[in-house]
Short mmCIF file of C-alpha atoms in Angstrom, two decimals:
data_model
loop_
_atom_site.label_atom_id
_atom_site.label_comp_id
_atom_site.label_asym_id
_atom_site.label_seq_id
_atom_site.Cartn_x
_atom_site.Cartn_y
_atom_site.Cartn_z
CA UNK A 1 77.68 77.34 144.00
CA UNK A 2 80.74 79.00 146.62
CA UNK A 3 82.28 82.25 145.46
CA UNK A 4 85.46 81.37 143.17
CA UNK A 5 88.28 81.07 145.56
CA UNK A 6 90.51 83.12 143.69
CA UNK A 7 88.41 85.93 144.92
CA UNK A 8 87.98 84.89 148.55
CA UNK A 9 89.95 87.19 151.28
CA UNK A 10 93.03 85.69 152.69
CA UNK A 11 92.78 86.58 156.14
CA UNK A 12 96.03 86.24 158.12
CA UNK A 13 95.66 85.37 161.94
CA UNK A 14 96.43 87.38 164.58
CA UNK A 15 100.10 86.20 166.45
CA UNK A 16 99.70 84.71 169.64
CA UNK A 17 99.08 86.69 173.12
CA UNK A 18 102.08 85.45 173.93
CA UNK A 19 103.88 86.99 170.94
CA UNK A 20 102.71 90.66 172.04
CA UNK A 21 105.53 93.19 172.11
CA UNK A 22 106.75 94.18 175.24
CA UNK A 23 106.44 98.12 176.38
CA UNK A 24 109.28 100.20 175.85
CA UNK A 25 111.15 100.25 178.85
CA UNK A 26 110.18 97.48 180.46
CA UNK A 27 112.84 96.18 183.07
CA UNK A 28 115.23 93.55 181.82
CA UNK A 29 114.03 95.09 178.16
CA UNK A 30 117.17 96.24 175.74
CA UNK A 31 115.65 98.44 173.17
CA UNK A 32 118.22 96.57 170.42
CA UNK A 33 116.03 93.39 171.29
CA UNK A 34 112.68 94.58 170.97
CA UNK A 35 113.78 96.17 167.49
CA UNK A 36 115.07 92.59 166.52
CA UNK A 37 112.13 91.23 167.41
CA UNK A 38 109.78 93.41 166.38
CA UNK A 39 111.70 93.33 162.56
CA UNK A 40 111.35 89.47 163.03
CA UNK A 41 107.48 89.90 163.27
CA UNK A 42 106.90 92.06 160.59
CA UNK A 43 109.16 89.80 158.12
CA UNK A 44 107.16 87.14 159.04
CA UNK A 45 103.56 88.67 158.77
CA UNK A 46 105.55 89.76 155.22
CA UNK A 47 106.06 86.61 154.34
CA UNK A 48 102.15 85.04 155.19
CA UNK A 49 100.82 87.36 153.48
CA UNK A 50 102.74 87.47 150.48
CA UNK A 51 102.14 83.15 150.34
CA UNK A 52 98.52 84.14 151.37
CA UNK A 53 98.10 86.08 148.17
CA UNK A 54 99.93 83.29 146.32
CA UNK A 55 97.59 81.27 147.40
CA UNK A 56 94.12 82.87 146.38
CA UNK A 57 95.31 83.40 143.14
CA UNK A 58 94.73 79.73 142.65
CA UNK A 59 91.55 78.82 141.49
CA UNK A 60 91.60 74.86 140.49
CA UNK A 61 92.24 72.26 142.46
CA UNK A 62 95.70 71.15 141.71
CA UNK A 63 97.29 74.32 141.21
CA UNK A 64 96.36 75.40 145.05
CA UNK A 65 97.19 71.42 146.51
CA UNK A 66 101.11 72.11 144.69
CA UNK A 67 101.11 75.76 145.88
CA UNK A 68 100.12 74.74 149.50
CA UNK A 69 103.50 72.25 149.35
CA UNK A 70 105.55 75.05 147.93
CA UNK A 71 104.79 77.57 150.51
CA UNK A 72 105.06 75.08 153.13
CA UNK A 73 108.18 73.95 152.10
CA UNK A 74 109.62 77.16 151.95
CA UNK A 75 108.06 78.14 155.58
CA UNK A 76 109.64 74.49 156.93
CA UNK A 77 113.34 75.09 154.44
CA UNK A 78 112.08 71.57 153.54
CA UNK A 79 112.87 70.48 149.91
CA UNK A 80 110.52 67.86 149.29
CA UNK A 81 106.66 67.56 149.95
CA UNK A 82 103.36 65.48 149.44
CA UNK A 83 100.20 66.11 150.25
CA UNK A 84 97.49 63.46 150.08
CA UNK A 85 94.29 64.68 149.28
CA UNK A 86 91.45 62.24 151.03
CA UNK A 87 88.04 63.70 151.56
CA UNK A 88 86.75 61.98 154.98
CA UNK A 89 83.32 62.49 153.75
CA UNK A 90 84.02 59.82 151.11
CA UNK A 91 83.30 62.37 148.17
CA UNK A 92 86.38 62.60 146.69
CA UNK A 93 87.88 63.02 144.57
CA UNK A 94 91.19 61.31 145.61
CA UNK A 95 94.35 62.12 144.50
CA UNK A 96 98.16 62.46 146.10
CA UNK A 97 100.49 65.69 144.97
CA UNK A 98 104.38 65.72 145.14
CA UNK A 99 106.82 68.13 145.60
CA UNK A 100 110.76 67.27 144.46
CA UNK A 101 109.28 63.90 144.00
CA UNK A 102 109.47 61.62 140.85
CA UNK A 103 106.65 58.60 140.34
CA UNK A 104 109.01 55.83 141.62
CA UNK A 105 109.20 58.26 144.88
CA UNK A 106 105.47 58.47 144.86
CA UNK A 107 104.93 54.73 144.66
CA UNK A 108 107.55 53.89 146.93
CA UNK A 109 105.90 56.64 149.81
CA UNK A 110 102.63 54.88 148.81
CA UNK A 111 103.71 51.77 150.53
CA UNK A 112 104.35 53.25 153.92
CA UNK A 113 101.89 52.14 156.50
CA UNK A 114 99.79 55.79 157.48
CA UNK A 115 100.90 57.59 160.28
CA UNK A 116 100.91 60.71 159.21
CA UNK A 117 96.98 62.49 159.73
CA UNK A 118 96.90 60.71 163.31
CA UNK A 119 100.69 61.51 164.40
CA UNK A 120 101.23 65.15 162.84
CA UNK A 121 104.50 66.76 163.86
CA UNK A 122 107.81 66.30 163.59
CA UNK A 123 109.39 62.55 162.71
CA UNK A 124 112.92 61.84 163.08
CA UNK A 125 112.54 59.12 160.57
CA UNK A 126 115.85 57.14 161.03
CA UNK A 127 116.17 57.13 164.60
CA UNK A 128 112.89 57.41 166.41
CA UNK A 129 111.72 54.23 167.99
CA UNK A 130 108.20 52.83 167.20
CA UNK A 131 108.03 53.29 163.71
CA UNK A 132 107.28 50.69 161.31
CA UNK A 133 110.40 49.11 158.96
CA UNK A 134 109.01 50.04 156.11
CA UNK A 135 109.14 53.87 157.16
CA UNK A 136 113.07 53.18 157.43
CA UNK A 137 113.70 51.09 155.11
CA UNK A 138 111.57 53.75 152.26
CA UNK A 139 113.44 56.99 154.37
CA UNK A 140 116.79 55.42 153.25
CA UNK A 141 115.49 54.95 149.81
CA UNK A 142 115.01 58.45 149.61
CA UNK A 143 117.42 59.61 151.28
CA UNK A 144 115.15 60.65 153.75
CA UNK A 145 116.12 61.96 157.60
CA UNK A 146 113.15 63.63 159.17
CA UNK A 147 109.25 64.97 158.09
CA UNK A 148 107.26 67.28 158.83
CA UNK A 149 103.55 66.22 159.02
CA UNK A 150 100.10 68.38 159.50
CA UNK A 151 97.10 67.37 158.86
CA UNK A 152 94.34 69.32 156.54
CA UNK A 153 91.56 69.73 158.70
CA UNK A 154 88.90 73.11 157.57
CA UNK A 155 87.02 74.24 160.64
CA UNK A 156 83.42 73.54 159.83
CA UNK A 157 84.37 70.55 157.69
CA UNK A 158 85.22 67.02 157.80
CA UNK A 159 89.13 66.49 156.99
CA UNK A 160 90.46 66.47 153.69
CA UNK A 161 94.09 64.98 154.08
CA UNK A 162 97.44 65.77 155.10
CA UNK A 163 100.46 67.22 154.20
CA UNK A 164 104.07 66.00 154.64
CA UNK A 165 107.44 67.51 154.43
CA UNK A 166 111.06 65.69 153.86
CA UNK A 167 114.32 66.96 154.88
CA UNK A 168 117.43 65.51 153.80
CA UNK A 169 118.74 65.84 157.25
CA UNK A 170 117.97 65.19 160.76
CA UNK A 171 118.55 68.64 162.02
CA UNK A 172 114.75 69.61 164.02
CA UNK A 173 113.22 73.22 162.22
CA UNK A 174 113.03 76.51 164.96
CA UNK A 175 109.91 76.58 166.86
CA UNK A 176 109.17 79.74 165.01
CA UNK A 177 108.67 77.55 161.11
CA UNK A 178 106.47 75.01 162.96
CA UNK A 179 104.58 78.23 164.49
CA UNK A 180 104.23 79.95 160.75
CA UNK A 181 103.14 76.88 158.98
CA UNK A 182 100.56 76.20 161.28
CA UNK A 183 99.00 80.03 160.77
CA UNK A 184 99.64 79.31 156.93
CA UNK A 185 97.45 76.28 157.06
CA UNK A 186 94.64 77.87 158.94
CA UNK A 187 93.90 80.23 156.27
CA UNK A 188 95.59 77.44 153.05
CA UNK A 189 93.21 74.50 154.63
CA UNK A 190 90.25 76.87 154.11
CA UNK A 191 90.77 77.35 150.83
CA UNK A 192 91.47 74.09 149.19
CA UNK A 193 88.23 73.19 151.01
CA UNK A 194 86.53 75.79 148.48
CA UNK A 195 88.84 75.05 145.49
CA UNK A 196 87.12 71.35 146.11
CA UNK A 197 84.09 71.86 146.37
CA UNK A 198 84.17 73.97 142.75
CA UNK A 199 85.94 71.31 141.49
CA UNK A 200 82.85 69.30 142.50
CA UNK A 201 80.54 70.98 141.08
CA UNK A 202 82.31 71.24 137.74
CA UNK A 203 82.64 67.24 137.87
CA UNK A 204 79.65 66.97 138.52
CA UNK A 205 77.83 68.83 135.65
CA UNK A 206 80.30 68.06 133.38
CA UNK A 207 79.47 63.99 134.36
CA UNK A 208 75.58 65.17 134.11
CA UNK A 209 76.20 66.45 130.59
CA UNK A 210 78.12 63.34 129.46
CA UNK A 211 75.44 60.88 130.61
CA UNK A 212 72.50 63.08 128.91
CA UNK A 213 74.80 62.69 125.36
CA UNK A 214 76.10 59.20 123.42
CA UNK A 215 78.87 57.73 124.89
CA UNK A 216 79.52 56.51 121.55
CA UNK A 217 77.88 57.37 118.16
CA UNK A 218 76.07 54.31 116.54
CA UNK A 219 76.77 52.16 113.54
CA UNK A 220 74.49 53.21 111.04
CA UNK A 221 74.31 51.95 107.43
CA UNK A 222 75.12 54.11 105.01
CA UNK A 223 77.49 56.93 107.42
CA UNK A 224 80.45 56.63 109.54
CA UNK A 225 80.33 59.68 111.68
CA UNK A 226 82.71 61.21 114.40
CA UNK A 227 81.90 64.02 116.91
CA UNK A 228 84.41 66.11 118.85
CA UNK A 229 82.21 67.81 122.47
CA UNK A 230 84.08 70.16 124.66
CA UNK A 231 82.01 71.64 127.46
CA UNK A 232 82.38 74.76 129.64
CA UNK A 233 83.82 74.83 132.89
CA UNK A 234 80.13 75.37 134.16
CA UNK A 235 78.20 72.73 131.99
CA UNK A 236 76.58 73.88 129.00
CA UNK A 237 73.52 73.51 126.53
CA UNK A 238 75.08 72.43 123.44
CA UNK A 239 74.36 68.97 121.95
CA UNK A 240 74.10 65.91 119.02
CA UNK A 241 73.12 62.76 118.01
CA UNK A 242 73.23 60.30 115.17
CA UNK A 243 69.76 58.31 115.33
CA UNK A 244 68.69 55.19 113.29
CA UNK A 245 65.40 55.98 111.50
CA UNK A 246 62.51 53.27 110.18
CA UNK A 247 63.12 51.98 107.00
CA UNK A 248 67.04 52.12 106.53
CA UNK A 249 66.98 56.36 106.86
CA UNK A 250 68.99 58.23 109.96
CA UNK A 251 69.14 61.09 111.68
CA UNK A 252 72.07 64.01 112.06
CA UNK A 253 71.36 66.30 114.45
CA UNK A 254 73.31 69.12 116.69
CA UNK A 255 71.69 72.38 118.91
CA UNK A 256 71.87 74.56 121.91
CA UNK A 257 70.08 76.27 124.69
CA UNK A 258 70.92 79.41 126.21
CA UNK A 259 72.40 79.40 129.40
CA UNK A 260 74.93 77.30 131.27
CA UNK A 261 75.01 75.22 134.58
CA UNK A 262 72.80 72.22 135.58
CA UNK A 263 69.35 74.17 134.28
CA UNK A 264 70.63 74.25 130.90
CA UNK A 265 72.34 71.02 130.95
CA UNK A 266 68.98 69.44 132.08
CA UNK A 267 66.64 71.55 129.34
CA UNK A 268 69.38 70.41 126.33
CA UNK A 269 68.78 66.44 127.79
CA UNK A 270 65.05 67.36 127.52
CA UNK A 271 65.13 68.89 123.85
CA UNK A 272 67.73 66.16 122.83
CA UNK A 273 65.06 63.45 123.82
CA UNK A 274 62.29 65.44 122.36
CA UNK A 275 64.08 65.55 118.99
CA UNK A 276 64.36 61.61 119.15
CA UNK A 277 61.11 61.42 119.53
CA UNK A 278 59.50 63.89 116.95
CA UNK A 279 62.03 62.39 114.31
CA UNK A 280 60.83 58.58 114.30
CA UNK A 281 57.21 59.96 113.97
CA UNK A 282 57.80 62.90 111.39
CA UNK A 283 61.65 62.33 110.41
CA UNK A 284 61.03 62.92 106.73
CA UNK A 285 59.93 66.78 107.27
CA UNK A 286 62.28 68.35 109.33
CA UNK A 287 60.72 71.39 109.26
CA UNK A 288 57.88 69.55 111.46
CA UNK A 289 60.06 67.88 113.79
CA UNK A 290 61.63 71.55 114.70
CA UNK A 291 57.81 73.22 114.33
CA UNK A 292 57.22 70.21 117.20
CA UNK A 293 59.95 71.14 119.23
CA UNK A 294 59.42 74.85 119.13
CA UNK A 295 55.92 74.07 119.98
CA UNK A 296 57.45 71.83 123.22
CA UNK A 297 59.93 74.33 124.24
CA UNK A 298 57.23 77.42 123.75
CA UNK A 299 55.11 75.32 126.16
CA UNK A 300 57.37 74.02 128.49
CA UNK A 301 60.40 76.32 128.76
CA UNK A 302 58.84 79.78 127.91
CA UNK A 303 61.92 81.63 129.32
CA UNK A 304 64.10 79.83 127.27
CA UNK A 305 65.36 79.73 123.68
CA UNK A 306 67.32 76.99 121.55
CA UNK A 307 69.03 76.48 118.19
CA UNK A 308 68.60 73.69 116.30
CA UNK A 309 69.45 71.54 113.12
CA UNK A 310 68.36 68.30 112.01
CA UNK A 311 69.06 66.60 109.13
CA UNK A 312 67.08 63.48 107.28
CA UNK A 313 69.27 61.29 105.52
CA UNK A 314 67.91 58.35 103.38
CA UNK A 315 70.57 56.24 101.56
CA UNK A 316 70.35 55.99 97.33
CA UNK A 317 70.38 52.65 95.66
CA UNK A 318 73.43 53.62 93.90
CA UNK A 319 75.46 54.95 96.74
CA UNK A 320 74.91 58.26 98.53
CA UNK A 321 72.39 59.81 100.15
CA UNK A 322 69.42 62.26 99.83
CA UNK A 323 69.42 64.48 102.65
CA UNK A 324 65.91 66.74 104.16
CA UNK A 325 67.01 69.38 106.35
CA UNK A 326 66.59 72.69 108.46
CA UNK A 327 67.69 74.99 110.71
CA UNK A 328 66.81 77.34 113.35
CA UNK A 329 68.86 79.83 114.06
CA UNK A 330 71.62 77.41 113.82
CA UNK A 331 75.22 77.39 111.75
CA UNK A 332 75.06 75.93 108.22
CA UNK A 333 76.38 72.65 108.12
CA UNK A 334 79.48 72.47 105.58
CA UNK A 335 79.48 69.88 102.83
CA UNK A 336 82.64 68.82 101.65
CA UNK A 337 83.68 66.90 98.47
CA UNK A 338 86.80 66.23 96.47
CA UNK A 339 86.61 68.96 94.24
CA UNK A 340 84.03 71.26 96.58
CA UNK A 341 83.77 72.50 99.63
CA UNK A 342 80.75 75.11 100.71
CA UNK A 343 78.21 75.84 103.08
CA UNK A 344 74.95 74.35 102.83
CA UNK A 345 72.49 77.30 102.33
CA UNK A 346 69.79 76.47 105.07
CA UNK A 347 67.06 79.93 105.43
CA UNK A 348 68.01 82.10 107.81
CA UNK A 349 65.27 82.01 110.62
CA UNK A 350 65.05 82.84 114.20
CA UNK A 351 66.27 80.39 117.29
CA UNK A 352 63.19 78.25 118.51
CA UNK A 353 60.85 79.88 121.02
CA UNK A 354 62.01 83.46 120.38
CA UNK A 355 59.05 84.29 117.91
CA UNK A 356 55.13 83.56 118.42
CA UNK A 357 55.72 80.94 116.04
CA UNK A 358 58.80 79.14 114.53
CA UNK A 359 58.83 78.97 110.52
CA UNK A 360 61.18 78.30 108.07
CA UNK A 361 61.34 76.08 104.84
CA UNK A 362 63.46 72.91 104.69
CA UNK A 363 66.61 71.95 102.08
CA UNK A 364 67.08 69.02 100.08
CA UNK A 365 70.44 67.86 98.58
CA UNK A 366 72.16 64.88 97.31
CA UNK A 367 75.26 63.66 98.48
CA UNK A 368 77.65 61.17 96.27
CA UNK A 369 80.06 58.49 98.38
CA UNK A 370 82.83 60.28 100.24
CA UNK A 371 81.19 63.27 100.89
CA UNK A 372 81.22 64.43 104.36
CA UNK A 373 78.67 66.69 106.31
CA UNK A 374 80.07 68.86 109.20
CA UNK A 375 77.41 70.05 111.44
CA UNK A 376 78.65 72.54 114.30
CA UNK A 377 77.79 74.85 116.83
CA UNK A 378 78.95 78.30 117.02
CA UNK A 379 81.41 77.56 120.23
CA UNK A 380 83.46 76.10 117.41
CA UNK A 381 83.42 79.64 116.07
CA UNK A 382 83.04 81.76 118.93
CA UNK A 383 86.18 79.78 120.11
CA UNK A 384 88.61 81.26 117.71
CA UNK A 385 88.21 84.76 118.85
CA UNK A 386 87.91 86.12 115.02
CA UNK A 387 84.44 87.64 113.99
CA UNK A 388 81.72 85.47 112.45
CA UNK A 389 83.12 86.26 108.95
CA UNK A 390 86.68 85.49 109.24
CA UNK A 391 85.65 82.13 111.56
CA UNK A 392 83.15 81.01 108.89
CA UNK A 393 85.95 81.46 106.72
CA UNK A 394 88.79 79.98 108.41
CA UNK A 395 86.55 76.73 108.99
CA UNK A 396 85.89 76.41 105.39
CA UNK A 397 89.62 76.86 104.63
CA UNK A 398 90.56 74.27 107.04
CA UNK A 399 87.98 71.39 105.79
CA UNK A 400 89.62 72.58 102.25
CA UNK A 401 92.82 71.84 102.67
CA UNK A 402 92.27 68.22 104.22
CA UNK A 403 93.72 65.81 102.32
CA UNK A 404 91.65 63.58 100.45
CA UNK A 405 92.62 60.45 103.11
CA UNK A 406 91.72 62.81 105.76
CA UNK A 407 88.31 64.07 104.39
CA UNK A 408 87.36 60.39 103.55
CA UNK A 409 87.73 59.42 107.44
CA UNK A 410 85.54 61.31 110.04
CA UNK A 411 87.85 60.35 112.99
CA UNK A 412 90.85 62.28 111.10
CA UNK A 413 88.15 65.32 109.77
CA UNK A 414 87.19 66.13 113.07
CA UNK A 415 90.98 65.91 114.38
CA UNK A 416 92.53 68.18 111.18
CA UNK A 417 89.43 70.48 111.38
CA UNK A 418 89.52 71.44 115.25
CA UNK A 419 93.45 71.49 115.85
CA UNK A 420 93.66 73.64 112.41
CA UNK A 421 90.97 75.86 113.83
CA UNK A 422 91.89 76.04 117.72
CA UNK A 423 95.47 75.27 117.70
CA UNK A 424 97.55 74.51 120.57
CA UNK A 425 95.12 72.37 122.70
CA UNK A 426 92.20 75.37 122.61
CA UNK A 427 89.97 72.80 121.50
CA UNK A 428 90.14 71.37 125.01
CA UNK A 429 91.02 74.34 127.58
CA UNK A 430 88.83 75.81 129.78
CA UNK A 431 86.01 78.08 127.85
CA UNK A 432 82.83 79.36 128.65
CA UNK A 433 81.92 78.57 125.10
CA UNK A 434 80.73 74.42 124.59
CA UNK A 435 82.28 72.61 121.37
CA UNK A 436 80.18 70.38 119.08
CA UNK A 437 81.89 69.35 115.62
CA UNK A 438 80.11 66.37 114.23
CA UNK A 439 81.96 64.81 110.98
CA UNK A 440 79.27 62.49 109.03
CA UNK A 441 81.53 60.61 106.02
CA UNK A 442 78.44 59.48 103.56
CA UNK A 443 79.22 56.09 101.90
#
C-alpha cells in the first residue's frame, strides 16, 4: 500500500532560469526594482508553500480534489471551479467536484461538448471563435466570461482529469497566476494521484469484505433478524451469519480475527465458511463446531487467532426457541425481554488457536416470543471510547430503555441500540475498530 499522503513531502519547484535574480549592479539594474522583485518572489514561494501544506494535510480523496480547486482559484482570483476526476486507465473511480457551483450548474457544465483536457489554457468563452454553441449558450447561463483549463496529468502516470476555472469576466489573468498554478499542479497532481490510489485500496477491501458476508440476512422460520457491519478504513476480520439448519433449527453466529487488511479479510471469509460447514454436520453441540474450527485455524492459520460465538436455535412447539450455545473469547450476547434485560453468561475461555487446545462448556436457554438476542463484537464497545465496564454497561442500558415496539422489531433494535451507543454518526465514521451488531427478534 503507498505511504498516506498526508505524510508525503510537498516539494515546491525551483522558479525558472529565467526567473534568476539579477546581480547587484548590473547595468540598466535600479536597486528599487530588484527589491520589488525579489519581495514578489518570496510572496509567491510564501504563498506555494503555504497551499502546498494545505494540501498534504488532505488525506481522502475528496477533501484534496475541493482543496486543489480552492487553491487554484485563489492562485487564478477565479471564483468558481470544477475539476473532473477521470482515471485514463479506466479504474476509476469517476466523479466531478465543484467549486461556487450548485447541481443545476453541474448538470448544465455536464452538457458541454469536452474541450477542456485537449485545449488547456485560457478560453475567452463569449468571444473566441471555434467553439461549440453549447459552450456559449451554457457560459451565458452562468454568467460565464472566460476559463481557465489544465489538465491533471502525474508524471509517471496515466492522466487523471482536468481542472477548470470560471471568471465572471473577460479580463485575461497576469502571466505570473498562469506561471504559479502550473508549479502548484506539479506538486497538487502528484498527490491526488496517491490520495487515489488509497482510496483504491480502501474500495477495494472494503468491496472484498462485503462479498465474503450476506448481502442480505435470510428468511428463517421462527427469527426475524437485522445486522448493522461497519468496517475499518483498512478492511477488517470481524463477521456474521444467520444459517438455516436441517430439520427446521438455525444458526446465529458473529466472530473476529486479529489483524486488518486483505489477509485478515480473506482468513475471516475462510473461518466464516468453515463455521457453515461444521454447523450443518454438528450444529446441535456448539462446543464441537468451535472445537472444529479451532482445530482448522490451529492447522491452517497457526499465526493467527479468532473469537467466536455460535448459537443453535431450534424453535418450540408452543412458540419460542431453545437455544445451544458458546463462546470463545467472544462478548456475551444480550438477551432482552419485556420485563428483563441481561447478559447471557457464556464461560469465559480463551480466543481460538491461542491455547494447545480450545475448551469450554456450552449454554442452554429458552427464549419465549418477542425476545430478542443481540450478538456483538467488541468494535461495538471498543467504539465508544469508555472502558469495558462502563461500555458493557451503557449497551445494556440502551437495549433497556427501547421501547417495547422497538425491542419487538430488529430493524428498529439495531437502529436505537447503535445511535444510542455511538451517537452522532460514530457508528459509521472512519475507525480502525469493525462493527458487528446482530439483532435476532425470536417469534
Amino acid at each position: 500500500m503507498s505511504p498516506s499522503p498526508a505524510a508525503a513531502v510537498v516539494r515546491i519547484p525551483p522558479l525558472p532560469r529565467s526567473a534568476a535574480v539579477p546581480a547587484q549592479g548590473a547595468p540598466g539594474t535600479a536597486p528599487a526594482a530588484v527589491q520589488r522583485r525579489l519581495a514578489s518572489w518570496v510572496c509567491d514561494l510564501a504563498l506555494l508553500h503555504e497551499l502546498g501544506e494545505r494540501l498534504a494535510r488532505t488525506s481522502d480523496l475528496s477533501d484534496a480534489l475541493h482543496e486543489v480547486l480552492r487553491a487554484g482559484a485563489d492562485l487564478l482570483g477565479a471564483r468558481r471551479g470544477l475539476l473532473i476526476l477521470e482515471p485514463a486507465d479506466g479504474l476509476g473511480p469517476h466523479t466531478s467536484v465543484g467549486l461556487g457551483l450548485g447541481r443545476s450548474d453541474l448538470g448544465a457544465l455536464e452538457t458541454v461538448p469536452r474541450m477542456g483536457a485537449e485545449t488547456p489554457g485560457h478560453r475567452d468563452l463569449l468571444h473566441e471563435p471555434g467553439l461549440a454553441p453549447r459552450h456559449r449558450e451554457v457560459a451565458l447561463q452562468l454568467g460565464l466570461a472566460a476559463s481557465f483549463c489544465a489538465p491533471l496529468v502525474p508524471d509517471t502516470r496515466a492522466a487523471l482529469g482536468a481542472a477548470v476555472w470560471f471568471y465572471d469576466e473577460p479580463a485575461v489573468p497576469s502571466e505570473q497566476r498562469f506561471h504559479l498554478v502550473d508549479r502548484y499542479l506539479r506538486l497538487a497532481v502528484e498527490h491526488v494521484a496517491r490520495c487515489l490510489e488509497l482510496d483504491r485500496t480502501r474500495r477495494a477491501a472494503a468491496t472484498l469484505a462485503a462479498e465474503l458476508l450476506p448481502p442480505r440476512l435470510p428468511r428463517v422460520p421462527g427469527v426475524r433478524t437485522a445486522v448493522r457491519h461497519t468496517a475499518g478504513p483498512r478492511g477488517g476480520g470481524d463477521w456474521y451469519d444467520v444459517l438455516p439448519l436441517p430439520e427446521g433449527a438455525f444458526g446465529l453466529a458473529v466472530g473476529g480475527v486479529t489483524g486488518a487488511g486483505p489477509g485478515a479479510v480473506a482468513a475471516m471469509g475462510r473461518l466464516r465458511a468453515s463455521l457453515r460447514a461444521y454447523a450443518v454436520m454438528e450444529g446441535e453441540d456448539p462446543v464441537a463446531v468451535l472445537s472444529d474450527l479451532e482445530l482448522l485455524l490451529r492447522t491452517a492459520e497457526p499465526a493467527r487467532s479468532a473469537t467466536a460465538l455460535f448459537v443453535h436455535a431450534d424453535a418450540l412447539p408452543g412458540g419460542g426457541c431453545r437455544l445451544a450455545l458458546a463462546g470463545a473469547g467472544h462478548c456475551p450476547p444480550l438477551l432482552v425481554g419485556e420485563r428483563h434485560c441481561e447478559f447471557v453468561e457464556t464461560s469465559l475461555s480463551a480466543p481460538l488457536n491461542m491455547l494447545s487446545c480450545w475448551e469450554a462448556p456450552g449454554v442452554e436457554l429458552r427464549v419465549q416470543p418477542g425476545e430478542s438476542l443481540l450478538l456483538f463484537t467488541d468494535g461495538l464497545l471498543h467504539r465508544t471510547g469508555d472502558p469495558a465496564d462502563q461500555a458493557f454497561a451503557r449497551l445494556r442500558e440502551a437495549a433497556a430503555d427501547a421501547p417495547a415496539a422497538v425491542r419487538g422489531d430488529p430493524e428498529l433494535l439495531a437502529d436505537h441500540v447503535t445511535r444510542t451507543l455511538l451517537p452522532d454518526g460514530r457508528d459509521q465514521a472512519d475507525d480502525p475498530e469493525d462493527l458487528v451488531l446482530l439483532a435476532a427478534c425470536f417469534d
